[in-house]
mmCIF file of C-alpha atoms in Angstrom:
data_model
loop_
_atom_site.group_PDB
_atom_site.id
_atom_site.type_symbol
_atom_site.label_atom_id
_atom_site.label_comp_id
_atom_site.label_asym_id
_atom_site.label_seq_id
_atom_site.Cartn_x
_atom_site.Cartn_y
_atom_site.Cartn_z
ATOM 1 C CA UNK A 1 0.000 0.000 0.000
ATOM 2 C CA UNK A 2 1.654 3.399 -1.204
ATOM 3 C CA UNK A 3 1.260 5.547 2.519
ATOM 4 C CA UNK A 4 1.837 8.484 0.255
ATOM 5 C CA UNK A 5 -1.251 8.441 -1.793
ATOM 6 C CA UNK A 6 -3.332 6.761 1.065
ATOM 7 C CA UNK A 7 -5.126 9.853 3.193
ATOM 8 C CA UNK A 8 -4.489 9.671 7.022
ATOM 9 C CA UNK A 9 -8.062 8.016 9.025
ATOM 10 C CA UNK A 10 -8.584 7.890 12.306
ATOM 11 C CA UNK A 11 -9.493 4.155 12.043
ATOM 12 C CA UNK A 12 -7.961 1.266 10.426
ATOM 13 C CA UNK A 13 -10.180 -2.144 10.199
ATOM 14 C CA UNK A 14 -8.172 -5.053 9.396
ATOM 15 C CA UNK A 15 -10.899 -7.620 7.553
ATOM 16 C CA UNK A 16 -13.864 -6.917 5.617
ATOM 17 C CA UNK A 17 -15.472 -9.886 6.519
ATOM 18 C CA UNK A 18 -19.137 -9.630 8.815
ATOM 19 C CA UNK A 19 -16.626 -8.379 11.822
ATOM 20 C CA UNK A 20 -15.266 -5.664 9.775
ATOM 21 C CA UNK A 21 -18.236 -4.305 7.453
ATOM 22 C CA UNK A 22 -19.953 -4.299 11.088
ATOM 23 C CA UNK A 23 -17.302 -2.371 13.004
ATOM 24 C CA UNK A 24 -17.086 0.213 10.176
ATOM 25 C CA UNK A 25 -21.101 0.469 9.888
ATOM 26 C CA UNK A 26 -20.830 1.387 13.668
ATOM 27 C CA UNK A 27 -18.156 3.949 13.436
ATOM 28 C CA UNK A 28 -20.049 5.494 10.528
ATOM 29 C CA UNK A 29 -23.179 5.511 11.998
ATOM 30 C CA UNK A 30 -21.907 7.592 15.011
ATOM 31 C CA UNK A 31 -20.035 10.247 13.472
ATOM 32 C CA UNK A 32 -16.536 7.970 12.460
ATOM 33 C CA UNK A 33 -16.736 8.529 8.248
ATOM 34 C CA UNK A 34 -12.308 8.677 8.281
ATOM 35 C CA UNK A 35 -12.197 5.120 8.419
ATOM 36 C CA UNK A 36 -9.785 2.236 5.980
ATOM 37 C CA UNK A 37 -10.938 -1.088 5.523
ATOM 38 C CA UNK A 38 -8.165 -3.256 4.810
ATOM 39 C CA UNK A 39 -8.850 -6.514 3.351
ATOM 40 C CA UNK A 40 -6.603 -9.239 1.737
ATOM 41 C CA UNK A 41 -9.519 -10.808 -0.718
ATOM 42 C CA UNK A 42 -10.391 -9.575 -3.359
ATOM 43 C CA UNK A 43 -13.905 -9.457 -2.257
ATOM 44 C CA UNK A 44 -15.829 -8.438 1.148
ATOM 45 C CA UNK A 45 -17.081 -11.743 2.969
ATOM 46 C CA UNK A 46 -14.127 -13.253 5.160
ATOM 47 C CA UNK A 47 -16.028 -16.878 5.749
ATOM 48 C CA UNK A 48 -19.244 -16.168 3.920
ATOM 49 C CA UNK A 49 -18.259 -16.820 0.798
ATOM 50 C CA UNK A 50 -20.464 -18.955 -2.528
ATOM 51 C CA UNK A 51 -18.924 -20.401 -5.813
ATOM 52 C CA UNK A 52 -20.381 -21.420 -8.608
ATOM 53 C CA UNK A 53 -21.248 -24.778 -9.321
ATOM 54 C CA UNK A 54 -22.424 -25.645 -12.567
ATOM 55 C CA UNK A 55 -25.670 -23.791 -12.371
ATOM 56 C CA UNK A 56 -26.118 -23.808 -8.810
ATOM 57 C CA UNK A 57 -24.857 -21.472 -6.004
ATOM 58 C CA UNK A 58 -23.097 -23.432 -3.464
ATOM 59 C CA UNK A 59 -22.509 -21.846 0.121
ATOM 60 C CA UNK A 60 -18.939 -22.432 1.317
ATOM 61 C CA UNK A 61 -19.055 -20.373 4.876
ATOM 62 C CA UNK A 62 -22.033 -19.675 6.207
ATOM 63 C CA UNK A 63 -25.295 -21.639 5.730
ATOM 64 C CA UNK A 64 -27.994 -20.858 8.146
ATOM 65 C CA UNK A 65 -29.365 -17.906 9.326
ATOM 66 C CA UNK A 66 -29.981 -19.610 13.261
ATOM 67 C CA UNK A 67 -31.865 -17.759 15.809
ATOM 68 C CA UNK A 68 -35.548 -16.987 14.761
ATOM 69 C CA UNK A 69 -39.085 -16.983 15.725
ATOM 70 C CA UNK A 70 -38.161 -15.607 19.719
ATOM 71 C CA UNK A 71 -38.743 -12.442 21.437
ATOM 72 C CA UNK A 72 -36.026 -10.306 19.864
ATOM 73 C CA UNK A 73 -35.778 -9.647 16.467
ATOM 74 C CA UNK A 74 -32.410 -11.455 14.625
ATOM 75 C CA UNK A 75 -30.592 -8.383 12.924
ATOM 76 C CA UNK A 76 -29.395 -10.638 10.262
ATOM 77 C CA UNK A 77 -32.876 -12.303 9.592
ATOM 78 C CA UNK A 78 -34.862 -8.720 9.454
ATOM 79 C CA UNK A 79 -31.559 -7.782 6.841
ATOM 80 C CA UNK A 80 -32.447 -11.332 4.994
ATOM 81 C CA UNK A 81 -36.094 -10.239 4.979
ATOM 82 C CA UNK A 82 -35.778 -6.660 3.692
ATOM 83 C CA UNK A 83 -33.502 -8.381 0.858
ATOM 84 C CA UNK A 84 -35.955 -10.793 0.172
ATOM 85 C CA UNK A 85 -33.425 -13.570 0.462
ATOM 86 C CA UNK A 86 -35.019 -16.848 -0.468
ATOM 87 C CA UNK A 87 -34.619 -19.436 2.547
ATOM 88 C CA UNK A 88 -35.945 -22.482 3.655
ATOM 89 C CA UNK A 89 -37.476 -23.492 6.767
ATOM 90 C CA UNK A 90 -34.969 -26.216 8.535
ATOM 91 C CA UNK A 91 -36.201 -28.724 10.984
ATOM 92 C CA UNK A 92 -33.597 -31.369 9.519
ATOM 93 C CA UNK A 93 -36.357 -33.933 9.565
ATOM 94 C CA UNK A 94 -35.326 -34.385 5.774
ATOM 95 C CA UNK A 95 -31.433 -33.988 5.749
ATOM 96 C CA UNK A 96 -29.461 -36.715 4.313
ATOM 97 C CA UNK A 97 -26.380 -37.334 3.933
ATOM 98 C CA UNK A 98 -24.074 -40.131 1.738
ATOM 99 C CA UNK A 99 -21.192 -42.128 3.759
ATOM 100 C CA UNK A 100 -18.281 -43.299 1.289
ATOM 101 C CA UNK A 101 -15.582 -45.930 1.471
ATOM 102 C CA UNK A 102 -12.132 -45.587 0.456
ATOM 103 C CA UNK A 103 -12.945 -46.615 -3.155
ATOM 104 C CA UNK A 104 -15.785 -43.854 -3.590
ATOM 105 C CA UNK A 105 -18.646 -46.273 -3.425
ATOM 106 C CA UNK A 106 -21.308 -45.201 -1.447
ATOM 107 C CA UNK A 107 -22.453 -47.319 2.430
ATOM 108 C CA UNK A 108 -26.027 -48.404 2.261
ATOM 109 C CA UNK A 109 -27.414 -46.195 4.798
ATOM 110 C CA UNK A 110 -28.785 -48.838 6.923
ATOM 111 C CA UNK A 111 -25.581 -50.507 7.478
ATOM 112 C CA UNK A 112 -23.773 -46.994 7.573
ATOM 113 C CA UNK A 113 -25.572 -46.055 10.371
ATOM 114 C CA UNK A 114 -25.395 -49.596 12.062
ATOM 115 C CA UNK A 115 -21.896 -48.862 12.228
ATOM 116 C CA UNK A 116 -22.057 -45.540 13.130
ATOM 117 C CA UNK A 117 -23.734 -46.404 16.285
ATOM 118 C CA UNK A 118 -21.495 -49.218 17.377
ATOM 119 C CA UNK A 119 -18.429 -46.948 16.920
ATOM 120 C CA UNK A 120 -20.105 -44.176 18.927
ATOM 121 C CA UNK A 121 -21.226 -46.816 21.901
ATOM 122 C CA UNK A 122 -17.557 -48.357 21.881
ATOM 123 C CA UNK A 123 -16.247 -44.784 22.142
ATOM 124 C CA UNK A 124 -18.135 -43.941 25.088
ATOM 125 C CA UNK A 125 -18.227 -47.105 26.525
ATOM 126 C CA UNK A 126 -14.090 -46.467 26.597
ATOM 127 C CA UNK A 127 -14.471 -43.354 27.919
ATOM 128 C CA UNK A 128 -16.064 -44.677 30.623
ATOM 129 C CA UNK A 129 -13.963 -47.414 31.143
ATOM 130 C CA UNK A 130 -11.263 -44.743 32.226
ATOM 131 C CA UNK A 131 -13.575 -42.911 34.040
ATOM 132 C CA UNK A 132 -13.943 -45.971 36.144
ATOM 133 C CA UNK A 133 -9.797 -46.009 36.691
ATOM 134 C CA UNK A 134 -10.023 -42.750 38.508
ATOM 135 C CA UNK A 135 -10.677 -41.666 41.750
ATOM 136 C CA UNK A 136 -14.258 -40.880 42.088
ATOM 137 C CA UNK A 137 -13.556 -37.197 42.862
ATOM 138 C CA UNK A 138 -11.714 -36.403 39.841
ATOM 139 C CA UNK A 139 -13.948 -38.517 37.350
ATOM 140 C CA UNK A 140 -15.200 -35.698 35.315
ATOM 141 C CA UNK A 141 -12.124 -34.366 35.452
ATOM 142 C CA UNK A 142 -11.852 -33.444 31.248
ATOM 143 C CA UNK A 143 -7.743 -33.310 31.310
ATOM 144 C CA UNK A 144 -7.548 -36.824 33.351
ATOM 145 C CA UNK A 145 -9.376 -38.101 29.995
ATOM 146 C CA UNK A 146 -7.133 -35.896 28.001
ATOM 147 C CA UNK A 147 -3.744 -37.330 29.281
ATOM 148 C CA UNK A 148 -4.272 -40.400 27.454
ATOM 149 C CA UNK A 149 -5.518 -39.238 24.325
ATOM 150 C CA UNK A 150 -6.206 -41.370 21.288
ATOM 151 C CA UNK A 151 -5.466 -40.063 17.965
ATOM 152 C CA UNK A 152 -8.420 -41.020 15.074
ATOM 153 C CA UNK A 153 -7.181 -41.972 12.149
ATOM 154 C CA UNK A 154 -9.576 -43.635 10.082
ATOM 155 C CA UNK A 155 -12.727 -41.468 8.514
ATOM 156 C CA UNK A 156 -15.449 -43.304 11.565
ATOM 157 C CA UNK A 157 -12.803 -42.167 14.089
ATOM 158 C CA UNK A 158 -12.554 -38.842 12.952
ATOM 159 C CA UNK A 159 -16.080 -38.745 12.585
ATOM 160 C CA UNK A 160 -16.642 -40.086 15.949
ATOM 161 C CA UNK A 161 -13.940 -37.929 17.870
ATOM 162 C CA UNK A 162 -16.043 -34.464 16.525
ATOM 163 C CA UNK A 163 -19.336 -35.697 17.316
ATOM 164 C CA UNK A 164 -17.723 -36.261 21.174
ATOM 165 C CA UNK A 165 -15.464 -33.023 21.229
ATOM 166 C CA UNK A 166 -15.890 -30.609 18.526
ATOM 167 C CA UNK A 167 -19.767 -30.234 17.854
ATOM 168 C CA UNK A 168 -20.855 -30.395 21.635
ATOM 169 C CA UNK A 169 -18.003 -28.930 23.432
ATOM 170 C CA UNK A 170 -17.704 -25.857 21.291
ATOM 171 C CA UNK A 171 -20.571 -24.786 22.685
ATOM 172 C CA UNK A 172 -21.560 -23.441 25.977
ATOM 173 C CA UNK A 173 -25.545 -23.546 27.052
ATOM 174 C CA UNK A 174 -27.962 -21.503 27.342
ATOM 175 C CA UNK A 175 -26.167 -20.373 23.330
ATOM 176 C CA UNK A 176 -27.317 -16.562 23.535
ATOM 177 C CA UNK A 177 -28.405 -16.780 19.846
ATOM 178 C CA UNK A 178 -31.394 -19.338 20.770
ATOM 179 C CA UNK A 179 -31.810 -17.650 23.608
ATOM 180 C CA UNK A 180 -32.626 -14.089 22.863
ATOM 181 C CA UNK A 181 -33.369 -14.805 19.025
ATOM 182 C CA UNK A 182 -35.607 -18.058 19.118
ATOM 183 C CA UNK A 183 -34.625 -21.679 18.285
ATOM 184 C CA UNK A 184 -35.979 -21.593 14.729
ATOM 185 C CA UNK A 185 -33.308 -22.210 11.833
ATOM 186 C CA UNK A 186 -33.453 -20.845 8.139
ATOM 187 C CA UNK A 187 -31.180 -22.073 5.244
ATOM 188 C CA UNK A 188 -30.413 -19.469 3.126
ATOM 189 C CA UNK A 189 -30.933 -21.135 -0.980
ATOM 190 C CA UNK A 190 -30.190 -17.938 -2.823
ATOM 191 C CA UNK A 191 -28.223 -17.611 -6.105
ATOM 192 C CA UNK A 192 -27.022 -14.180 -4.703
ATOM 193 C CA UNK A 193 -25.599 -16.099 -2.057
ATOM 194 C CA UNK A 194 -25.181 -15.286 1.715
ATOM 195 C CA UNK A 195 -22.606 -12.675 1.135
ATOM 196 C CA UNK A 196 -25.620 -10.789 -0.922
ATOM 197 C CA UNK A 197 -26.394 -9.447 3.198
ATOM 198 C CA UNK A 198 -23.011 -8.237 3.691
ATOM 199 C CA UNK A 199 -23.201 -6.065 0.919
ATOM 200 C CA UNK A 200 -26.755 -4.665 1.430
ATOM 201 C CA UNK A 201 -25.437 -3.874 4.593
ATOM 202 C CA UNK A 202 -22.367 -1.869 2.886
ATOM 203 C CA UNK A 203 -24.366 -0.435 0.894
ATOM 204 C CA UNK A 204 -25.741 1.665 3.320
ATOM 205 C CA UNK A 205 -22.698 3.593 4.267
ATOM 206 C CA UNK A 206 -19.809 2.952 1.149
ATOM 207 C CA UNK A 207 -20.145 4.312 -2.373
ATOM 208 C CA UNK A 208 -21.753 1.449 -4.685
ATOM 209 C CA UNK A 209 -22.326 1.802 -8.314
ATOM 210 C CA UNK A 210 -24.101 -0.974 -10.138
ATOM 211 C CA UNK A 211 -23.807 -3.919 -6.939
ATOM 212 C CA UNK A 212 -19.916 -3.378 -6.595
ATOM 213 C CA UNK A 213 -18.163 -1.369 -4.101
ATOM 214 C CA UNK A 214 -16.125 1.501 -5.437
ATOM 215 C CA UNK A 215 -16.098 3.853 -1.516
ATOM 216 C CA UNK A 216 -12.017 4.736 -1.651
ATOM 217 C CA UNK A 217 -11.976 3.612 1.839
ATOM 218 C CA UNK A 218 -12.057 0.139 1.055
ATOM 219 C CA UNK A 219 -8.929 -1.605 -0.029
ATOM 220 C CA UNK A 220 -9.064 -4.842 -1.468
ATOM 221 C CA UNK A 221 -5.886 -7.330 -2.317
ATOM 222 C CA UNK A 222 -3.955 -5.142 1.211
ATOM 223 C CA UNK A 223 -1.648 -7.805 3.005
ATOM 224 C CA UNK A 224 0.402 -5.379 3.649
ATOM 225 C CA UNK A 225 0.391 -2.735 6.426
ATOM 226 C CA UNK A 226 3.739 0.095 6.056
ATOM 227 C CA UNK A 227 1.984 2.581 9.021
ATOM 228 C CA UNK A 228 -0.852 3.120 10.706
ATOM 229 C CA UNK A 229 -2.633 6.679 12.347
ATOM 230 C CA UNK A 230 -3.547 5.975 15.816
ATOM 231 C CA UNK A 231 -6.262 2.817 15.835
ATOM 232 C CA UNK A 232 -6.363 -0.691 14.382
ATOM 233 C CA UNK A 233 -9.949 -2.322 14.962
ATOM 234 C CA UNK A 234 -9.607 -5.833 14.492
#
């Protein structure tokens, strides 16, 4: 970035993802227009991101809009709404999914989920086999478990091993989005994609002209930082 072309701001935002474009909606909102958004994309988004597949729109990042129907209104789902996003109600009694072997041939869902089941009751039923080897005081003691850890290795392991750690323990109860937004859950299925909110919500403080951002204050393709004015908001 050439500092002697680039005009001084009181605020530099490193990421235009929904963190950034946020932060700098804030500031601008409350009197903070001398702001630089610095992104290393070529495009606003961070995680929220689609491609194109074939002729279908395919959702990389984000997929959901989660946290609907309770007694506050969702920010993002009113923003969904007055875009008219197209999304579908998700109670997952329909998902389905497709378990593979090594070869690429698909399980028979019957017997994929047989053994699904017995690898998830042996897991536990280890766990709790070591559980048993401790003193009763310390038996839900989560790094006595972890000193003897087991590294998974084939695709059921791995499988197994988030189920247990990653998709439960990542998240703390009550989750504050279900709580104060409602436990309802909408798939966005728009060809404009998820990342079609982000920039309705740019749009209402950078320069746009036809859909693409042109506001001087964003910088697109920046990995590099040579000085900064006084404030990095990250």
């Amino acid at each position: 970035m050439d500092t002697k072309t680039t005009p001084r701001t009181s605020v530099i935002i490193v990421g235009a993802g929904i963190s950034g474009i946020t932060a700098a909606k804030v500031l601008e909102e409350n009197g903070v227009n001398d702001i630089l958004i610095l992104e290393g994309a070529d495009r606003i988004g961070g995680r929220i991101r689609k491609e194109e597949f074939g002729d279908v729109t395919v959702e990389l990042g984000a997929g959901w809009i989660a946290g609907v129907g309770g007694k506050h209104p969702n920010p993002v789902w009113e923003l969904a709404r007055q875009s008219n996003l197209r999304t579908c109600f998700s109670d997952y009694s329909y998902a389905r999914y497709n378990i593979y072997d090594r070869s690429g041939k698909i399980f028979p869902s019957g017997i994929a989920a047989d053994s699904y089941k017995k690898a998830v009751d042996s897991a536990i039923q280890k766990l709790r086999s070591q559980e048993a080897t401790h003193d009763s005081s310390t038996a839900h003691d989560v790094s006595l478990l972890a000193a003897t850890p087991s590294t998974p290795k084939t695709p059921i392991e791995l499988a197994i091993d988030f189920i247990l750690h990653d998709f439960e323990m990542a998240e703390v109860e009550p989750i504050s989005t279900y709580t104060e937004f409602g436990d309802r859950e909408f798939l966005v299925a728009d060809e404009r994609g998820y990342e079609h909110l982000l920039y309705k919500m740019a749009e209402t403080f950078l320069t746009t002209s036809d859909g693409k951002i042109t506001d001087s204050r964003l910088k697109l393709n920046t990995v590099k930082l040579l000085s900064i004015s006084k404030s990095i908001v990250l």
